[in-house]
């Protein structure tokens, strides 16, 4: 089956592809690769964020690909400096402008953190979520979610919300497999979405991954992506190389056996590609969005 034929259904009935393309600014950005993914490889979910600084390029890539906007599931994220009721709505409008679209398929709060200058973090997160709910009401977003929220973060948000987040996007690969959080999401009808399926390349040479790849006759990256999909977890590997973009989507014509799944389901060690402890500093440092991208790719407001 092609990537576009595989979906999960969000609690509000919106269908989201189980597989898509990541676009974070670490490792760069390549416009031709995004167009290639859409046009030649049938990628139909693009994950981006204000912070990645490439929303304006993604908007152009979708147009350049010729794939109709309504055939692409476009997800982006609000950065914590935008948290607040009115500021959340303004942030969404700016993302729409950059993405050159009039709606988002999914809008997420990027982290359960606020700038250090914020006194009441919890009420600011609640206000931002109210902004998200309003965006959903207005039809600006087809679905709303959060990212990097723990069980406690979700519990606190759910105490005051009208709409339970449709999605929680978190790091997910065999070396970062938060089983309790996934169970909590399942029980509360929140779709768990995984990022960094390859742990940013860090686990491609780990023995259990290489062994399963050899027994499945596939590449380590394909096995890791397939493992997410067989766990029912939406996955968004990133590459800026055409051959890898193609390789990464060729994961719908094979299955990992129960034994192979068990090996990857039960890795005893843990490793994170994204260190949450570094995040507060990144929120407070006031660096521009997409600061890891070269100058010629930066967004220049009209
Ligand atoms: N919500 C959040 O806080 C959050 C945090 C992190 C990431 N994300 C999202 O998740 C997406 C994926 O995460 P990620 O980009 O950090 O990491 P990833 O997808 O786990 O790994 C990307 C890295 O693996 C390499 N790679 C890709 N395919 C490969 C293959 N077939 N063989 C060997 N190497 C391969 C890429 O290099 P090349 O580009 O050179 O191929 C890149 O260095 C992000 O792009 C972003 O959209 C969200």
Tab-separated table of C-alpha atoms and ligand atoms in Angstrom:
chain	number	residue	atom	x	y	z
A	1	UNK	CA	0.000	0.000	0.000
A	2	UNK	CA	1.171	3.540	-0.705
A	3	UNK	CA	1.700	5.970	2.208
A	4	UNK	CA	-1.385	7.917	1.210
A	5	UNK	CA	-3.628	4.880	1.791
A	6	UNK	CA	-2.848	4.595	5.487
A	7	UNK	CA	-4.609	6.779	8.003
A	8	UNK	CA	-5.504	7.069	11.653
A	9	UNK	CA	-8.786	8.720	12.614
A	10	UNK	CA	-8.630	11.499	15.183
A	11	UNK	CA	-11.346	11.685	17.871
A	12	UNK	CA	-13.194	14.380	15.891
A	13	UNK	CA	-13.301	12.188	12.772
A	14	UNK	CA	-10.450	13.923	10.912
A	15	UNK	CA	-8.243	11.414	9.098
A	16	UNK	CA	-4.496	11.804	9.449
A	17	UNK	CA	-1.904	9.852	7.423
A	18	UNK	CA	0.094	7.471	9.619
A	19	UNK	CA	3.283	8.454	7.809
A	20	UNK	CA	4.729	11.795	6.774
A	21	UNK	CA	7.741	14.033	6.363
A	22	UNK	CA	9.514	15.906	9.164
A	23	UNK	CA	11.048	19.299	8.422
A	24	UNK	CA	12.894	20.456	11.541
A	25	UNK	CA	15.762	22.880	10.901
A	26	UNK	CA	18.513	20.681	12.382
A	27	UNK	CA	20.303	19.157	9.376
A	28	UNK	CA	19.062	21.815	6.967
A	29	UNK	CA	16.216	22.142	4.516
A	30	UNK	CA	15.991	21.215	0.845
A	31	UNK	CA	13.055	22.470	-1.176
A	32	UNK	CA	13.496	19.979	-4.039
A	33	UNK	CA	13.335	17.096	-1.573
A	34	UNK	CA	10.033	18.264	-0.120
A	35	UNK	CA	8.596	18.639	-3.639
A	36	UNK	CA	9.994	15.204	-4.510
A	37	UNK	CA	8.387	13.663	-1.409
A	38	UNK	CA	4.992	15.090	-2.314
A	39	UNK	CA	5.091	14.608	-6.071
A	40	UNK	CA	7.050	11.386	-6.558
A	41	UNK	CA	6.668	9.500	-3.277
A	42	UNK	CA	3.084	10.231	-2.286
A	43	UNK	CA	3.939	11.729	1.119
A	44	UNK	CA	0.684	13.315	2.281
A	45	UNK	CA	1.552	14.524	5.791
A	46	UNK	CA	4.016	17.359	6.341
A	47	UNK	CA	5.059	18.194	9.886
A	48	UNK	CA	6.518	21.618	10.496
A	49	UNK	CA	6.614	24.314	13.183
A	50	UNK	CA	7.011	28.055	13.510
A	51	UNK	CA	10.349	27.329	15.189
A	52	UNK	CA	11.757	25.442	12.176
A	53	UNK	CA	11.637	28.672	10.149
A	54	UNK	CA	10.576	26.916	6.941
A	55	UNK	CA	6.799	27.374	6.914
A	56	UNK	CA	7.115	29.829	3.988
A	57	UNK	CA	9.149	27.264	2.029
A	58	UNK	CA	6.694	24.452	2.777
A	59	UNK	CA	3.844	26.588	1.443
A	60	UNK	CA	5.798	27.118	-1.788
A	61	UNK	CA	6.759	23.420	-1.995
A	62	UNK	CA	3.133	22.287	-1.794
A	63	UNK	CA	2.218	24.656	-4.633
A	64	UNK	CA	5.255	23.634	-6.681
A	65	UNK	CA	4.428	19.933	-6.244
A	66	UNK	CA	1.051	20.345	-7.920
A	67	UNK	CA	-0.558	18.222	-5.194
A	68	UNK	CA	-3.852	19.872	-4.231
A	69	UNK	CA	-3.727	21.542	-0.829
A	70	UNK	CA	-6.686	19.487	0.390
A	71	UNK	CA	-4.763	16.267	-0.326
A	72	UNK	CA	-1.967	17.271	2.055
A	73	UNK	CA	-2.300	16.988	5.832
A	74	UNK	CA	-0.409	20.056	7.009
A	75	UNK	CA	0.638	20.203	10.656
A	76	UNK	CA	2.459	23.040	12.362
A	77	UNK	CA	3.209	24.145	15.922
A	78	UNK	CA	3.001	27.236	18.052
A	79	UNK	CA	6.180	28.251	19.894
A	80	UNK	CA	5.913	28.960	23.671
A	81	UNK	CA	6.654	32.678	23.192
A	82	UNK	CA	3.195	32.827	21.535
A	83	UNK	CA	1.300	31.252	24.422
A	84	UNK	CA	-1.747	33.232	25.582
A	85	UNK	CA	-5.287	33.481	24.242
A	86	UNK	CA	-5.046	36.341	21.729
A	87	UNK	CA	-1.376	35.698	20.962
A	88	UNK	CA	-2.161	32.081	20.070
A	89	UNK	CA	-4.696	33.266	17.517
A	90	UNK	CA	-2.230	35.799	16.089
A	91	UNK	CA	0.458	33.107	15.909
A	92	UNK	CA	-1.844	30.827	13.923
A	93	UNK	CA	-2.616	33.671	11.503
A	94	UNK	CA	1.087	34.288	10.913
A	95	UNK	CA	1.658	30.577	10.282
A	96	UNK	CA	-1.225	30.591	7.789
A	97	UNK	CA	0.347	33.544	5.968
A	98	UNK	CA	3.738	31.868	5.803
A	99	UNK	CA	2.262	28.544	4.710
A	100	UNK	CA	0.112	30.397	2.164
A	101	UNK	CA	-3.016	28.547	3.185
A	102	UNK	CA	-6.285	29.415	4.861
A	103	UNK	CA	-6.467	26.441	7.229
A	104	UNK	CA	-4.254	24.038	9.143
A	105	UNK	CA	-4.997	20.335	9.383
A	106	UNK	CA	-3.350	20.171	12.800
A	107	UNK	CA	-2.012	22.893	15.074
A	108	UNK	CA	-0.030	21.954	18.175
A	109	UNK	CA	1.436	23.643	21.237
A	110	UNK	CA	5.119	22.776	20.753
A	111	UNK	CA	6.179	22.359	24.431
A	112	UNK	CA	4.455	22.455	27.845
A	113	UNK	CA	6.822	25.278	28.817
A	114	UNK	CA	6.655	29.079	28.876
A	115	UNK	CA	9.358	31.747	28.730
A	116	UNK	CA	10.991	32.212	32.170
A	117	UNK	CA	9.456	35.699	32.368
A	118	UNK	CA	5.965	34.127	32.673
A	119	UNK	CA	4.784	34.025	36.310
A	120	UNK	CA	1.803	31.713	36.043
A	121	UNK	CA	2.836	28.964	33.646
A	122	UNK	CA	-0.237	26.830	34.149
A	123	UNK	CA	-2.775	29.563	33.407
A	124	UNK	CA	-0.715	30.697	30.387
A	125	UNK	CA	-0.785	27.160	28.992
A	126	UNK	CA	-4.541	27.039	29.667
A	127	UNK	CA	-5.009	30.391	27.876
A	128	UNK	CA	-3.033	29.167	24.890
A	129	UNK	CA	-5.196	26.056	24.782
A	130	UNK	CA	-8.343	28.223	24.863
A	131	UNK	CA	-6.873	30.032	21.849
A	132	UNK	CA	-6.441	26.663	20.146
A	133	UNK	CA	-10.058	25.741	20.933
A	134	UNK	CA	-11.186	29.019	19.423
A	135	UNK	CA	-9.149	28.324	16.270
A	136	UNK	CA	-10.881	24.947	16.045
A	137	UNK	CA	-14.298	26.623	16.450
A	138	UNK	CA	-13.456	29.164	13.757
A	139	UNK	CA	-12.469	26.376	11.349
A	140	UNK	CA	-8.912	27.713	11.118
A	141	UNK	CA	-7.689	24.311	12.323
A	142	UNK	CA	-9.268	20.941	11.555
A	143	UNK	CA	-7.620	19.434	14.636
A	144	UNK	CA	-5.667	20.728	17.628
A	145	UNK	CA	-3.011	19.048	19.699
A	146	UNK	CA	-0.015	19.329	21.940
A	147	UNK	CA	3.547	18.123	21.755
A	148	UNK	CA	5.933	16.849	24.417
A	149	UNK	CA	3.177	16.757	27.056
A	150	UNK	CA	3.647	14.303	29.936
A	151	UNK	CA	0.786	12.545	31.736
A	152	UNK	CA	0.844	15.324	34.338
A	153	UNK	CA	0.849	18.083	31.691
A	154	UNK	CA	-2.111	16.445	29.943
A	155	UNK	CA	-3.989	15.884	33.207
A	156	UNK	CA	-3.618	19.546	34.165
A	157	UNK	CA	-4.680	20.780	30.728
A	158	UNK	CA	-7.680	18.463	30.696
A	159	UNK	CA	-8.912	19.853	34.050
A	160	UNK	CA	-9.850	23.127	32.356
A	161	UNK	CA	-10.304	22.356	28.680
A	162	UNK	CA	-13.444	22.019	26.568
A	163	UNK	CA	-11.709	19.990	23.868
A	164	UNK	CA	-9.279	17.238	24.860
A	165	UNK	CA	-6.163	17.480	22.636
A	166	UNK	CA	-6.642	15.375	19.527
A	167	UNK	CA	-2.925	14.587	19.302
A	168	UNK	CA	0.166	14.469	21.526
A	169	UNK	CA	3.374	14.450	19.457
A	170	UNK	CA	6.369	13.059	21.379
A	171	UNK	CA	9.720	11.424	20.753
A	172	UNK	CA	9.148	7.786	19.830
A	173	UNK	CA	11.541	5.058	18.743
A	174	UNK	CA	12.661	1.777	20.341
A	175	UNK	CA	15.060	3.632	22.647
A	176	UNK	CA	12.403	6.133	23.744
A	177	UNK	CA	9.164	4.257	24.101
A	178	UNK	CA	6.961	5.913	26.772
A	179	UNK	CA	4.529	3.034	27.302
A	180	UNK	CA	2.628	4.622	30.219
A	181	UNK	CA	2.145	7.872	28.331
A	182	UNK	CA	0.941	5.966	25.269
A	183	UNK	CA	-1.536	4.014	27.406
A	184	UNK	CA	-2.753	7.249	29.017
A	185	UNK	CA	-3.256	8.788	25.563
A	186	UNK	CA	-5.138	5.703	24.392
A	187	UNK	CA	-7.416	5.766	27.462
A	188	UNK	CA	-8.177	9.450	26.906
A	189	UNK	CA	-8.717	9.206	23.170
A	190	UNK	CA	-5.607	11.242	22.318
A	191	UNK	CA	-3.713	10.110	19.227
A	192	UNK	CA	-0.059	9.551	20.083
A	193	UNK	CA	2.197	10.749	17.287
A	194	UNK	CA	5.916	9.927	17.230
A	195	UNK	CA	8.793	12.197	16.257
A	196	UNK	CA	12.460	11.323	15.691
A	197	UNK	CA	11.660	7.751	14.546
A	198	UNK	CA	15.361	7.318	13.704
A	199	UNK	CA	16.441	9.101	16.911
A	200	UNK	CA	17.987	11.618	14.544
A	201	UNK	CA	20.211	8.893	13.100
A	202	UNK	CA	21.651	7.897	16.482
A	203	UNK	CA	20.270	4.342	16.602
A	204	UNK	CA	20.700	3.193	13.017
A	205	UNK	CA	23.815	1.197	13.928
A	206	UNK	CA	22.589	-0.245	17.231
A	207	UNK	CA	22.864	-4.058	17.209
A	208	UNK	CA	19.153	-4.880	17.845
A	209	UNK	CA	18.108	-2.538	15.019
A	210	UNK	CA	20.726	-3.894	12.610
A	211	UNK	CA	19.810	-7.503	13.514
A	212	UNK	CA	16.100	-6.950	12.884
A	213	UNK	CA	16.931	-5.132	9.639
A	214	UNK	CA	18.990	-8.121	8.499
A	215	UNK	CA	16.274	-10.627	9.376
A	216	UNK	CA	13.585	-8.492	7.673
A	217	UNK	CA	15.786	-7.849	4.638
A	218	UNK	CA	15.240	-4.089	4.948
A	219	UNK	CA	17.304	-1.066	5.949
A	220	UNK	CA	17.553	-0.024	9.628
A	221	UNK	CA	15.593	3.168	8.852
A	222	UNK	CA	12.779	1.209	7.179
A	223	UNK	CA	12.574	-1.179	10.112
A	224	UNK	CA	12.347	1.682	12.625
A	225	UNK	CA	9.614	3.433	10.627
A	226	UNK	CA	7.728	0.165	10.138
A	227	UNK	CA	7.973	-0.524	13.891
A	228	UNK	CA	6.198	2.791	14.609
A	229	UNK	CA	3.487	2.036	12.076
A	230	UNK	CA	2.876	-1.487	13.408
A	231	UNK	CA	2.544	0.072	16.853
A	232	UNK	CA	-0.184	2.292	15.387
A	233	UNK	CA	1.952	5.403	15.954
A	234	UNK	CA	1.934	8.184	13.339
A	235	UNK	CA	5.541	8.749	12.262
A	236	UNK	CA	7.362	11.613	10.513
A	237	UNK	CA	10.964	10.773	9.549
A	238	UNK	CA	12.977	13.635	8.116
A	239	UNK	CA	15.500	13.507	5.316
A	240	UNK	CA	16.730	16.126	2.865
A	241	UNK	CA	18.067	13.447	0.509
A	242	UNK	CA	15.893	12.103	-2.291
A	243	UNK	CA	17.122	8.505	-2.056
A	244	UNK	CA	16.377	8.389	1.680
A	245	UNK	CA	12.996	10.044	1.264
A	246	UNK	CA	12.176	7.243	-1.163
A	247	UNK	CA	13.660	4.556	1.085
A	248	UNK	CA	11.750	5.819	4.132
A	249	UNK	CA	8.340	5.601	2.458
A	250	UNK	CA	8.869	2.031	1.226
A	251	UNK	CA	7.502	0.590	4.435
A	252	UNK	CA	4.028	-0.536	3.391
A	253	UNK	CA	4.999	-3.706	1.504
A	254	UNK	CA	6.409	-5.749	4.384
A	255	UNK	CA	5.622	-6.623	7.996
A	256	UNK	CA	7.838	-7.168	10.992
A	257	UNK	CA	7.166	-10.547	12.607
A	258	UNK	CA	5.944	-10.731	16.229
A	259	UNK	CA	9.497	-11.792	17.219
A	260	UNK	CA	11.068	-8.823	15.419
A	261	UNK	CA	8.503	-6.468	16.978
A	262	UNK	CA	9.195	-7.906	20.434
A	263	UNK	CA	12.940	-7.234	20.082
A	264	UNK	CA	12.311	-3.559	19.317
A	265	UNK	CA	9.416	-3.244	21.798
A	266	UNK	CA	11.610	-4.347	24.686
A	267	UNK	CA	14.903	-2.481	24.356
A	268	UNK	CA	16.173	-2.143	27.927
A	269	UNK	CA	18.205	1.050	27.435
A	270	UNK	CA	16.862	4.503	26.772
A	271	UNK	CA	18.207	7.348	24.686
A	272	UNK	CA	16.719	10.700	23.725
A	273	UNK	CA	17.473	12.616	20.538
A	274	UNK	CA	15.853	15.732	22.029
A	275	UNK	CA	16.861	16.696	25.564
A	276	UNK	CA	13.946	18.450	27.307
A	277	UNK	CA	16.390	19.877	29.868
A	278	UNK	CA	17.858	22.130	27.156
A	279	UNK	CA	14.508	23.506	26.086
A	280	UNK	CA	13.959	26.269	28.631
A	281	UNK	CA	17.232	27.851	27.477
A	282	UNK	CA	16.139	27.565	23.847
A	283	UNK	CA	12.828	29.266	24.624
A	284	UNK	CA	14.559	32.101	26.480
A	285	UNK	CA	17.454	32.656	24.059
A	286	UNK	CA	15.415	34.774	21.597
A	287	UNK	CA	17.115	33.262	18.584
A	288	UNK	CA	15.116	33.748	15.353
A	289	UNK	CA	12.985	30.920	13.983
A	290	UNK	CA	14.991	28.610	11.749
A	291	UNK	CA	18.275	29.932	13.123
A	292	UNK	CA	19.953	26.690	12.049
A	293	UNK	CA	19.088	27.353	8.380
A	294	UNK	CA	21.339	29.332	6.026
A	295	UNK	CA	20.487	33.040	5.625
A	296	UNK	CA	19.044	32.715	2.110
A	297	UNK	CA	16.299	30.375	3.391
A	298	UNK	CA	15.171	32.644	6.240
A	299	UNK	CA	11.683	34.152	6.149
A	300	UNK	CA	11.535	37.812	5.181
A	301	UNK	CA	8.153	39.437	5.933
A	302	UNK	CA	6.641	41.295	2.959
B	1	LIG	N1	7.549	18.203	18.439
B	1	LIG	C1	8.831	18.267	18.666
B	1	LIG	O1	9.301	18.797	19.685
B	1	LIG	C2	9.779	17.664	17.672
B	1	LIG	C3	11.118	17.454	18.029
B	1	LIG	C4	11.965	16.865	17.085
B	1	LIG	C5	11.467	16.512	15.834
B	1	LIG	N2	10.166	16.762	15.503
B	1	LIG	C6	9.631	16.432	14.156
B	1	LIG	O2	9.982	15.093	13.841
B	1	LIG	C7	10.705	15.063	12.615
B	1	LIG	C8	11.688	13.917	12.612
B	1	LIG	O3	12.651	14.069	13.627
B	1	LIG	P1	14.173	14.450	13.312
B	1	LIG	O4	14.243	15.146	12.003
B	1	LIG	O5	14.687	15.189	14.482
B	1	LIG	O6	14.908	13.043	13.303
B	1	LIG	P2	14.725	11.651	12.500
B	1	LIG	O7	13.664	11.732	11.485
B	1	LIG	O8	14.667	10.610	13.553
B	1	LIG	O9	16.140	11.528	11.793
B	1	LIG	C9	16.565	12.440	10.830
B	1	LIG	C10	18.048	12.182	10.566
B	1	LIG	O10	18.232	10.873	10.031
B	1	LIG	C11	18.852	10.949	8.749
B	1	LIG	N3	18.138	9.980	7.884
B	1	LIG	C12	16.897	10.081	7.394
B	1	LIG	N4	16.577	8.986	6.685
B	1	LIG	C13	17.648	8.175	6.716
B	1	LIG	C14	17.917	6.907	6.165
B	1	LIG	N5	17.022	6.253	5.422
B	1	LIG	N6	19.141	6.358	6.401
B	1	LIG	C15	20.057	6.999	7.149
B	1	LIG	N7	19.859	8.213	7.708
B	1	LIG	C16	18.650	8.796	7.490
B	1	LIG	C17	18.677	12.365	8.284
B	1	LIG	O11	19.762	12.807	7.511
B	1	LIG	P3	19.576	13.370	5.975
B	1	LIG	O12	18.602	14.507	6.048
B	1	LIG	O13	20.958	13.780	5.634
B	1	LIG	O14	19.059	12.211	5.186
B	1	LIG	C18	18.641	13.143	9.592
B	1	LIG	O15	19.950	13.407	10.020
B	1	LIG	C19	11.352	16.454	12.583
B	1	LIG	O16	11.878	16.770	11.319
B	1	LIG	C20	10.217	17.308	13.051
B	1	LIG	O17	9.289	17.518	12.012
B	1	LIG	C21	9.308	17.301	16.421
